[in-house]
mmCIF file of C-alpha atoms in Angstrom:
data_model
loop_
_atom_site.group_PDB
_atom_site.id
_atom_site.type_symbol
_atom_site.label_atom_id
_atom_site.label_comp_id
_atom_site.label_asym_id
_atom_site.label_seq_id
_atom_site.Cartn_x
_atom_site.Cartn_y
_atom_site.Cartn_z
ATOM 1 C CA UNK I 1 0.000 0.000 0.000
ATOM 2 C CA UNK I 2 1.949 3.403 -1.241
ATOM 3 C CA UNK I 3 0.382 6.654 0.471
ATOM 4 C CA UNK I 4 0.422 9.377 -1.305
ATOM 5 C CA UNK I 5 -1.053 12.949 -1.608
ATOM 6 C CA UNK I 6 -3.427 15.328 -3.966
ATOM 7 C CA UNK I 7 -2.707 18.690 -5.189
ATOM 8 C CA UNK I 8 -2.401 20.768 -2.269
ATOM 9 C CA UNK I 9 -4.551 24.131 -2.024
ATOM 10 C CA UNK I 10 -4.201 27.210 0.233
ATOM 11 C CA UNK I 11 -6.543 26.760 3.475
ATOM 12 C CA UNK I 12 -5.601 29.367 5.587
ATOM 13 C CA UNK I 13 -3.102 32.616 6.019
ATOM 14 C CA UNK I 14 -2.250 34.224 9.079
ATOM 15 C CA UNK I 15 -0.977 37.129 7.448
ATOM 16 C CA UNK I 16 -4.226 38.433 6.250
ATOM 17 C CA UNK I 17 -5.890 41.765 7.478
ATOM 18 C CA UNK I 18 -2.073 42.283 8.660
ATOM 19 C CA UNK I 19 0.435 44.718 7.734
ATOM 20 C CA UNK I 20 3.097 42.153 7.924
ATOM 21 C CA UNK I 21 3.445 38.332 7.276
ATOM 22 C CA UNK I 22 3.294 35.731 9.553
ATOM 23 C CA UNK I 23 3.579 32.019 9.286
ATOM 24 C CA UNK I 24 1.887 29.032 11.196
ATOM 25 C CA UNK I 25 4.581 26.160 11.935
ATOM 26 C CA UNK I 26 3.580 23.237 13.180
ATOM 27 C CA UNK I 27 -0.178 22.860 13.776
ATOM 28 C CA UNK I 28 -3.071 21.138 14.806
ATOM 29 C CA UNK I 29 -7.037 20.720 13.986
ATOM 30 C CA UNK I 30 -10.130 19.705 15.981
ATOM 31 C CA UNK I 31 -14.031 19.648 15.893
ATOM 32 C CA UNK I 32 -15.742 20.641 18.916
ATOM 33 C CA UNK I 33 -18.907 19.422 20.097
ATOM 34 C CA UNK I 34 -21.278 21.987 17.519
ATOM 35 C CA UNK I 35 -18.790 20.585 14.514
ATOM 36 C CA UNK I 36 -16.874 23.858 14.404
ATOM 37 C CA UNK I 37 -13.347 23.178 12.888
ATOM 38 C CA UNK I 38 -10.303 24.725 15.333
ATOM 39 C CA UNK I 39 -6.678 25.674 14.048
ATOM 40 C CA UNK I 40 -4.145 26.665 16.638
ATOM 41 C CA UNK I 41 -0.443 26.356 15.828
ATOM 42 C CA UNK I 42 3.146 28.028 16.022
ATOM 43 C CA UNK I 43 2.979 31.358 14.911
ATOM 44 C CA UNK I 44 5.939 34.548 14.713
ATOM 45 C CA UNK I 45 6.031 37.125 11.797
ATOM 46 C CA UNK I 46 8.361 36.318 9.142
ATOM 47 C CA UNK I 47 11.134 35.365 8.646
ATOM 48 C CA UNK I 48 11.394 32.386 10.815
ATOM 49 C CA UNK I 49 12.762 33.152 14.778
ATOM 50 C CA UNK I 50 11.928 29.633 16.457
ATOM 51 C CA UNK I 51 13.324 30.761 19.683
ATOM 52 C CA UNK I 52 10.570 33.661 20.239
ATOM 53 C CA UNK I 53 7.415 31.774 19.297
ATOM 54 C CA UNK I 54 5.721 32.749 22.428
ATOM 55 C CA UNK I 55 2.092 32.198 21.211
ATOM 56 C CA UNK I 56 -0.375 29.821 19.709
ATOM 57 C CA UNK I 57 -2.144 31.345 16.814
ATOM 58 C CA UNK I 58 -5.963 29.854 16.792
ATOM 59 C CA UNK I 59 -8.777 30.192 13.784
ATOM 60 C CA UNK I 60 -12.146 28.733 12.960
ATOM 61 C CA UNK I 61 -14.493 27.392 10.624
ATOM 62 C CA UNK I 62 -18.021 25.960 10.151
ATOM 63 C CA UNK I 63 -15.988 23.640 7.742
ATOM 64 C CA UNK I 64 -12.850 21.888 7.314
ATOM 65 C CA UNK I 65 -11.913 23.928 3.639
ATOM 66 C CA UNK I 66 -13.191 27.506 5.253
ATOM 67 C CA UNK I 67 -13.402 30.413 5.289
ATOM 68 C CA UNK I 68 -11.140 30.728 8.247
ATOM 69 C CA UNK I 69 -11.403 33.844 11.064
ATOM 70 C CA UNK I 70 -8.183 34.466 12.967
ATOM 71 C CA UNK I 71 -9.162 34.689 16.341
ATOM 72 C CA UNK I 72 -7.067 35.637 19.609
ATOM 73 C CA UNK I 73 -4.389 33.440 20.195
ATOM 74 C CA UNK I 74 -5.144 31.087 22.284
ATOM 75 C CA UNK I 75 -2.049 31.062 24.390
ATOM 76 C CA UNK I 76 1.009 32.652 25.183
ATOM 77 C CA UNK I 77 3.711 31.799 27.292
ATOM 78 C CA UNK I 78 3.963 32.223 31.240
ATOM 79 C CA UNK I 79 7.746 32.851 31.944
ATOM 80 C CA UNK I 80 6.602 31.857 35.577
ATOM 81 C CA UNK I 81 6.748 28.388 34.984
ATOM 82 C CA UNK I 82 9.665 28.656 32.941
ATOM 83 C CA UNK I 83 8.205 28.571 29.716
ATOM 84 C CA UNK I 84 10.877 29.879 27.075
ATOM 85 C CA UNK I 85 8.584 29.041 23.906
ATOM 86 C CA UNK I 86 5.625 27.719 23.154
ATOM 87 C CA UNK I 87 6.037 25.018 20.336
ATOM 88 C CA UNK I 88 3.769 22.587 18.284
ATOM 89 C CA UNK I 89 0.629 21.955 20.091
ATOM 90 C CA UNK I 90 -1.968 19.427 19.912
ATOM 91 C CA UNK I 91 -5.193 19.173 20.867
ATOM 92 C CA UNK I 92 -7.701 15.663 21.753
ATOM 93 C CA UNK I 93 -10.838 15.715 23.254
ATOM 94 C CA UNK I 94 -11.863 13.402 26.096
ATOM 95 C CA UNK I 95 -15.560 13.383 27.910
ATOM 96 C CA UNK I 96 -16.330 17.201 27.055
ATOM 97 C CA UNK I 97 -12.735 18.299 28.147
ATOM 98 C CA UNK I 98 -10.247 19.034 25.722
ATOM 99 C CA UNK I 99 -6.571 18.550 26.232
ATOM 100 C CA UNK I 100 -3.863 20.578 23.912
ATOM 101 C CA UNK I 101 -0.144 19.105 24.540
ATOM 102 C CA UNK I 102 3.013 21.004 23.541
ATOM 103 C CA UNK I 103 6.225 22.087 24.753
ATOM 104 C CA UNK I 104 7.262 24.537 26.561
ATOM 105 C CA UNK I 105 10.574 24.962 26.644
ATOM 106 C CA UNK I 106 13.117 25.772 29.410
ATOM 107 C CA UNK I 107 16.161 26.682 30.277
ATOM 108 C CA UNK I 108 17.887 23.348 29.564
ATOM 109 C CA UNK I 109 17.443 22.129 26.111
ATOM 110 C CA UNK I 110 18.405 18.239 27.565
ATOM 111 C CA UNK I 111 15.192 18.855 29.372
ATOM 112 C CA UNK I 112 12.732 20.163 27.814
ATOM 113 C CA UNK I 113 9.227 20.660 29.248
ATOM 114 C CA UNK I 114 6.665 18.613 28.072
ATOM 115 C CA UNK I 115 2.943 20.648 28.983
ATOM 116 C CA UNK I 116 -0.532 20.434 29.185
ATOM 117 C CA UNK I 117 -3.400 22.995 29.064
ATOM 118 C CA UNK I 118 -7.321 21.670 29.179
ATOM 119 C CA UNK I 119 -10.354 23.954 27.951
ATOM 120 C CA UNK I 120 -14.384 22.916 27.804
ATOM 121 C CA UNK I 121 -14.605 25.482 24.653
ATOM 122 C CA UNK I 122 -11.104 25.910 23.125
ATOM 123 C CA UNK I 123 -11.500 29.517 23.588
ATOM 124 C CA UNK I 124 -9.773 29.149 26.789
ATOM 125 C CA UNK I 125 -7.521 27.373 28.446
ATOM 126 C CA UNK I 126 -5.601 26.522 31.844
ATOM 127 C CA UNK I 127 -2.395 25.241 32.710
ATOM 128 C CA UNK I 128 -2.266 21.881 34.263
ATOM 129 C CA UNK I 129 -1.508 22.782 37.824
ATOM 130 C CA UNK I 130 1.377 20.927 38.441
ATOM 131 C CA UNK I 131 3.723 22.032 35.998
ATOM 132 C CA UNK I 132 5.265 19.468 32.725
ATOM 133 C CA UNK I 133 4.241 16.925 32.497
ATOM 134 C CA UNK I 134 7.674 15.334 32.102
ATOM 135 C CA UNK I 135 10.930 16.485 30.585
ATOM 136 C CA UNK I 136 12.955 14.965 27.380
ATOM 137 C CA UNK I 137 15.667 16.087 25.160
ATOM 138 C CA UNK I 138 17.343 17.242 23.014
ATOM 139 C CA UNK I 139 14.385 19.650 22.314
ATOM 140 C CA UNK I 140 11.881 17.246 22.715
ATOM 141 C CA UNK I 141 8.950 18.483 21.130
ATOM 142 C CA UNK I 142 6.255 18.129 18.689
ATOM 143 C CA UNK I 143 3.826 15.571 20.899
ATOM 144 C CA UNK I 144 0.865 13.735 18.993
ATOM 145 C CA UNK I 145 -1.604 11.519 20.892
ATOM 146 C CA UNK I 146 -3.790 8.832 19.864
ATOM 147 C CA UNK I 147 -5.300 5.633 21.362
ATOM 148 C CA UNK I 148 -4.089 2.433 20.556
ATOM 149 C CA UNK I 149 -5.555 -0.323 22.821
ATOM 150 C CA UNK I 150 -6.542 0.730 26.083
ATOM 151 C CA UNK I 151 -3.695 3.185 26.403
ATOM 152 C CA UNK I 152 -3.251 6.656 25.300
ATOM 153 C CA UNK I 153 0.212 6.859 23.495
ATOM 154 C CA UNK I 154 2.247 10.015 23.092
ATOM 155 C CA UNK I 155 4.698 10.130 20.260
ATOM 156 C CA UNK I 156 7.379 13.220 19.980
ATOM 157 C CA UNK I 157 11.043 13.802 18.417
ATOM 158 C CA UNK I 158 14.067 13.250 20.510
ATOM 159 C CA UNK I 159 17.287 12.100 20.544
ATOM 160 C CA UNK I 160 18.672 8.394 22.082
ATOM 161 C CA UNK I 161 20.543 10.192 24.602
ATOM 162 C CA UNK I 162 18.842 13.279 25.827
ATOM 163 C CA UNK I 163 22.171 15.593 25.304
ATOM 164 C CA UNK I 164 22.805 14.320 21.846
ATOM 165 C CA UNK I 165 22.610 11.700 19.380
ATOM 166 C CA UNK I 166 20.565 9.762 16.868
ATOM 167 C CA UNK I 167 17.320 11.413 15.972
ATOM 168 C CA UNK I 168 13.839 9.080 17.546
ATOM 169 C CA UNK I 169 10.298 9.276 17.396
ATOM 170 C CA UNK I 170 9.877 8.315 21.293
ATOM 171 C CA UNK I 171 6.335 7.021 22.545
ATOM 172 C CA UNK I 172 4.960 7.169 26.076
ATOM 173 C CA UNK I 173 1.809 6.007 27.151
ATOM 174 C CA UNK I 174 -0.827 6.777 29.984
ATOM 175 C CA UNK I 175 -4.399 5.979 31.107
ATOM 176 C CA UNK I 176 -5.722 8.977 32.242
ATOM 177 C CA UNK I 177 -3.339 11.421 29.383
ATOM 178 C CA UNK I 178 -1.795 13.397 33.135
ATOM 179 C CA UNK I 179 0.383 10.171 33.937
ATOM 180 C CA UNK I 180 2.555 9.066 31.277
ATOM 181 C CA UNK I 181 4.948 6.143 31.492
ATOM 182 C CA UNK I 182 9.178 6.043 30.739
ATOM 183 C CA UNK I 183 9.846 6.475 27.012
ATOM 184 C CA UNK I 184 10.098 4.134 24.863
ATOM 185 C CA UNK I 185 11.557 3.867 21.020
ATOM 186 C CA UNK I 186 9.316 4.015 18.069
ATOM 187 C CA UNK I 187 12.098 4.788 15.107
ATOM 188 C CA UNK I 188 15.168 5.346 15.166
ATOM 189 C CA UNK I 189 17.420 7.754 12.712
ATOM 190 C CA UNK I 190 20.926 7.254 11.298
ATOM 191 C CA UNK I 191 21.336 10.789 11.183
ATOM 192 C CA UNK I 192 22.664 12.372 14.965
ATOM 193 C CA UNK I 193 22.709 15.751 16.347
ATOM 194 C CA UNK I 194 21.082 17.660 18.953
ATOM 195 C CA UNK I 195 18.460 19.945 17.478
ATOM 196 C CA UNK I 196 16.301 19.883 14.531
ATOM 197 C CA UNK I 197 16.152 16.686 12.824
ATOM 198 C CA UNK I 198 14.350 14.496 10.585
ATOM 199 C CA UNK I 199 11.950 12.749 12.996
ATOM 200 C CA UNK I 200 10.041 16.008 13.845
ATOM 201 C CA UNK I 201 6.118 16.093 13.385
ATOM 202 C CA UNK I 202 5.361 12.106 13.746
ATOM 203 C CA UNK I 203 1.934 11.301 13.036
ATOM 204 C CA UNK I 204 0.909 8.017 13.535
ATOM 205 C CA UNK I 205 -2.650 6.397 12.035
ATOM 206 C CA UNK I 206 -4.180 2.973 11.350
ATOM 207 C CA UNK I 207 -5.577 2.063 8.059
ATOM 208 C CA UNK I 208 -6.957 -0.839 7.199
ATOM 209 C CA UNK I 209 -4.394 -3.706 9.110
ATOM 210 C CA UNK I 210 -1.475 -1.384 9.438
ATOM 211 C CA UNK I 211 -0.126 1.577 11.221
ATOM 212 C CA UNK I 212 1.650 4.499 9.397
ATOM 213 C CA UNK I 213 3.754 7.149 10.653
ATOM 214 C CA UNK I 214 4.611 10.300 9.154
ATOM 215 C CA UNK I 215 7.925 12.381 9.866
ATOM 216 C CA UNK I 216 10.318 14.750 8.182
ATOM 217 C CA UNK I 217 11.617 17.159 7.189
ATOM 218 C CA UNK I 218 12.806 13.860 4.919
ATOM 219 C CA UNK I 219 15.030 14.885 2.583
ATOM 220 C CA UNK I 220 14.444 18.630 2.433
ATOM 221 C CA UNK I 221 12.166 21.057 4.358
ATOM 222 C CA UNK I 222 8.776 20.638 2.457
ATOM 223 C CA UNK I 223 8.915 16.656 2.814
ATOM 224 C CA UNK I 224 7.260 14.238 5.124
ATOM 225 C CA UNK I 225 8.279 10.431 4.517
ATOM 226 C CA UNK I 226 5.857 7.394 5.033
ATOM 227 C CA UNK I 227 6.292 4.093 6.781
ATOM 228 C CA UNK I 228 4.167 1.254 7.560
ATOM 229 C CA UNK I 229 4.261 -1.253 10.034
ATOM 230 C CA UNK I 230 2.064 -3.645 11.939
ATOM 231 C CA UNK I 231 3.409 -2.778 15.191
ATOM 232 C CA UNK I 232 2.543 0.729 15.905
ATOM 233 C CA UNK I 233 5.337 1.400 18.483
ATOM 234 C CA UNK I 234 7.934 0.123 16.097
ATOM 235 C CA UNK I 235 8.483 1.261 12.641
ATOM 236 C CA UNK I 236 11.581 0.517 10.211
ATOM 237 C CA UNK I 237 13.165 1.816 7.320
ATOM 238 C CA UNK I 238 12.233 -0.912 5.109
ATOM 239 C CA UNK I 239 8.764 -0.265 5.827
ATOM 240 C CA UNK I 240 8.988 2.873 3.836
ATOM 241 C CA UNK I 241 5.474 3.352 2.013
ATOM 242 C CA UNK I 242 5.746 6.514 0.472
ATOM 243 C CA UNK I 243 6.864 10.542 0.541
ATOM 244 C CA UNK I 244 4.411 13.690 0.580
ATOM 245 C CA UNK I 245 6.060 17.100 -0.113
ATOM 246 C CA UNK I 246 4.627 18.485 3.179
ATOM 247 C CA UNK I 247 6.126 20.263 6.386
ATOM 248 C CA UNK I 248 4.936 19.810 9.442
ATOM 249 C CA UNK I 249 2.215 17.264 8.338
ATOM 250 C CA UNK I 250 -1.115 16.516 10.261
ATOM 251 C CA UNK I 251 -3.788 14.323 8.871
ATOM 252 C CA UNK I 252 -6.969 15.062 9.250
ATOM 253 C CA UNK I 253 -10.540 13.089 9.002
ATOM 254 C CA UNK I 254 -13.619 15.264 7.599
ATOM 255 C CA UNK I 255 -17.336 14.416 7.997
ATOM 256 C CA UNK I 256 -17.279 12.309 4.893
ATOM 257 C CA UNK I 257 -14.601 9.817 6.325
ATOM 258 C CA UNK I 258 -12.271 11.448 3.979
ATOM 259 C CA UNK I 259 -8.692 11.802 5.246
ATOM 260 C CA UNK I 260 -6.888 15.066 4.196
ATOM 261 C CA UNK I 261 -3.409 15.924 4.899
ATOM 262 C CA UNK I 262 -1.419 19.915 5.600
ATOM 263 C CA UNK I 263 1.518 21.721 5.337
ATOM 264 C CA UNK I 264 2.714 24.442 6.693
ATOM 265 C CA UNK I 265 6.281 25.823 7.908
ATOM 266 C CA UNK I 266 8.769 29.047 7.135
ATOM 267 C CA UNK I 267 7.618 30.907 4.165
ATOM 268 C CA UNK I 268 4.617 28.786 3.418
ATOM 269 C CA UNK I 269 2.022 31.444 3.458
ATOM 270 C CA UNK I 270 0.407 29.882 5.738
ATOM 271 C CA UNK I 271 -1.669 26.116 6.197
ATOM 272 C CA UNK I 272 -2.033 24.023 2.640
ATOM 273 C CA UNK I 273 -4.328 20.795 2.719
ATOM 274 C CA UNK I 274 -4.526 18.284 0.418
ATOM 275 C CA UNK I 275 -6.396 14.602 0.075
ATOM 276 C CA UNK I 276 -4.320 11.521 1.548
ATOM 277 C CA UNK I 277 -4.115 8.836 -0.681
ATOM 278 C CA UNK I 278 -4.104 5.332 -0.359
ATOM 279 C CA UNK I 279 -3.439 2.923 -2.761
ATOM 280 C CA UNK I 280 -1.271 0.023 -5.027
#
C-alpha cells in the first residue's frame, strides 16, 4: 500500500488583514462538540525566529476547507513556569474536556518541558496545575496523541541520549493522558545531532491492518516520509510506504470519512491541505 497525496490548495493565512506576514509552523485541527473546525499552531512574523514563538495562533471554521477567522491566540507563554517558547501543540478531546499538549521549553534544552493545558470550549484554556508533564531532550517536542488499545500513546522527536545523538520518534503512554509512562523507542534515525532533525512532526494512524507514521523534514524542508508497520510502536526503514512534499504534516478526518493531509512551515504562506491517498 503506497500513500500518497493530492494537489495541495491554500486553506488558511495568518498574514491576512495584517500589515506584515506571519507564518503558522507546526499545527493542529479539531471539531468541537457543535462541529466547528479549530486551528491553533506556532505562529511569529516572518522570517522564521523559532526561539521567540511565544504564542499559539488559533482560527475557525463551520468547515474543514473555510473560510477561516483568525481569532485571539489562544495562548502565550507564562515565563513563571519557565516557559521559554511555546512550540507545536496538539489538541484531543476526552468526555467534554479538551486537552492541547506542547512544549514549553526551558532553560535546559536536555530537558525540555513537556505541557498540558485543558479547555471545555477551546476559547480558553488553563495550565495543568502541576507544571510538565515530564521532561525529554534534546528539544523534545512536537507531541501527537492517539489511542491504541486501552492506552493513550504520546509520540514526539528526541534524541537516544537526551544531550545528543541519533534522531527518535519516542512514545509514552498513559491511562488517564496526566500520567505518562518512561519512554520508549518508536524509530530510530541514522542521522545524529542535537536539534532539529528528521523525525520532527510524527503522526501516527491505522488504516486498514497497518499503522503508518509520518515524519520529516525527509530529505528537504517541504517533505514528510511514510512508513508502515504492523506494530505501531515500532516502525523501520524498510517499511517505507511513500513521501508527501509536506512540512509539518497533520492528517486530518472530515465528515465524509475522507482523510486530508497539511503543510505548513517558514515561508509557506500559511496552512495548505490536500487529500491523503491510499493505494497500489
Amino acid at each position: 500500500m503506497r500513500v500518497s497525496a493530492g494537489p495541495f490548495r491554500h486553506l488558511y493565512d495568518p498574514s491576512a488583514g495584517r500589515a506584515e506576514s506571519w507564518y503558522i509552523n507546526d499545527h493542529t485541527l479539531v471539531r468541537d462538540a457543535t462541529g466547528r473546525w479549530h486551528l491553533f499552531g506556532i505562529t511569529h512574523p516572518e522570517p522564521a525566529d523559532p526561539w521567540h514563538e511565544i504564542e499559539f495562533a488559533h482560527a475557525t471554521a463551520e468547515r474543514l476547507h473555510g473560510p477561516w477567522t483568525t481569532r485571539p491566540a489562544a495562548l502565550r507563554t507564562d515565563p513563571s513556569r519557565g516557559e521559554t517558547h511555546l512550540w507545536a501543540p496538539h489538541v484531543i478531546a476526552r468526555d467534554g474536556t479538551y486537552f492541547m499538549f506542547y512544549d514549553g521549553g526551558g532553560p535546559d534544552r536536555t530537558a525540555t518541558a513537556m505541557c498540558l493545558a485543558t479547555s471545555t470550549d477551546l476559547f480558553h484554556w488553563t495550565r495543568h496545575p502541576h507544571g510538565p508533564l515530564f521532561r525529554d531532550g534534546y528539544d523534545a517536542r512536537d507531541p501527537m496523541v492517539c489511542r491504541i488499545g486501552d492506552r493513550w500513546v504520546m509520540f514526539y522527536c528526541a534524541t537516544d541520549d537526551p544531550a545528543g545523538g541519533r534522531h527518535i520518534v519516542a512514545y509514552r503512554t498513559s491511562a488517564d493522558l496526566v500520567r505518562w509512562s518512561d519512554r520508549g523507542i518508536a524509530w530510530t534515525d541514522t542521522a545524529t545531532g542535537t536539534g532539529a532533525g528528521p523525525t520532527e512532526s510524527p503522526f501516527v494512524l491505522r488504516h486498514n491492518d497497518f499503522w503508518y507514521l509520518f515524519i520529516g523534514p525527509r530529505p528537504d524542508y517541504v517533505g514528510t516520509e511514510v512508513f508502515r508497520s504492523a506494530d505501531p510502536l515500532h516502525f523501520e526503514r524498510a517499511g517505507r510506504a511513500g513521501h508527501i512534499a509536506a512540512h509539518a504534516a497533520e492528517i486530518v478526518r472530515d465528515d465524509d470519512g475522507s482523510r486530508w493531509i497539511t503543510s505548513a512551515g517558514w515561508g509557506r504562506g500559511g496552512v495548505w491541505l490536500a487529500p491523503l491517498l491510499f493505494g497500489d
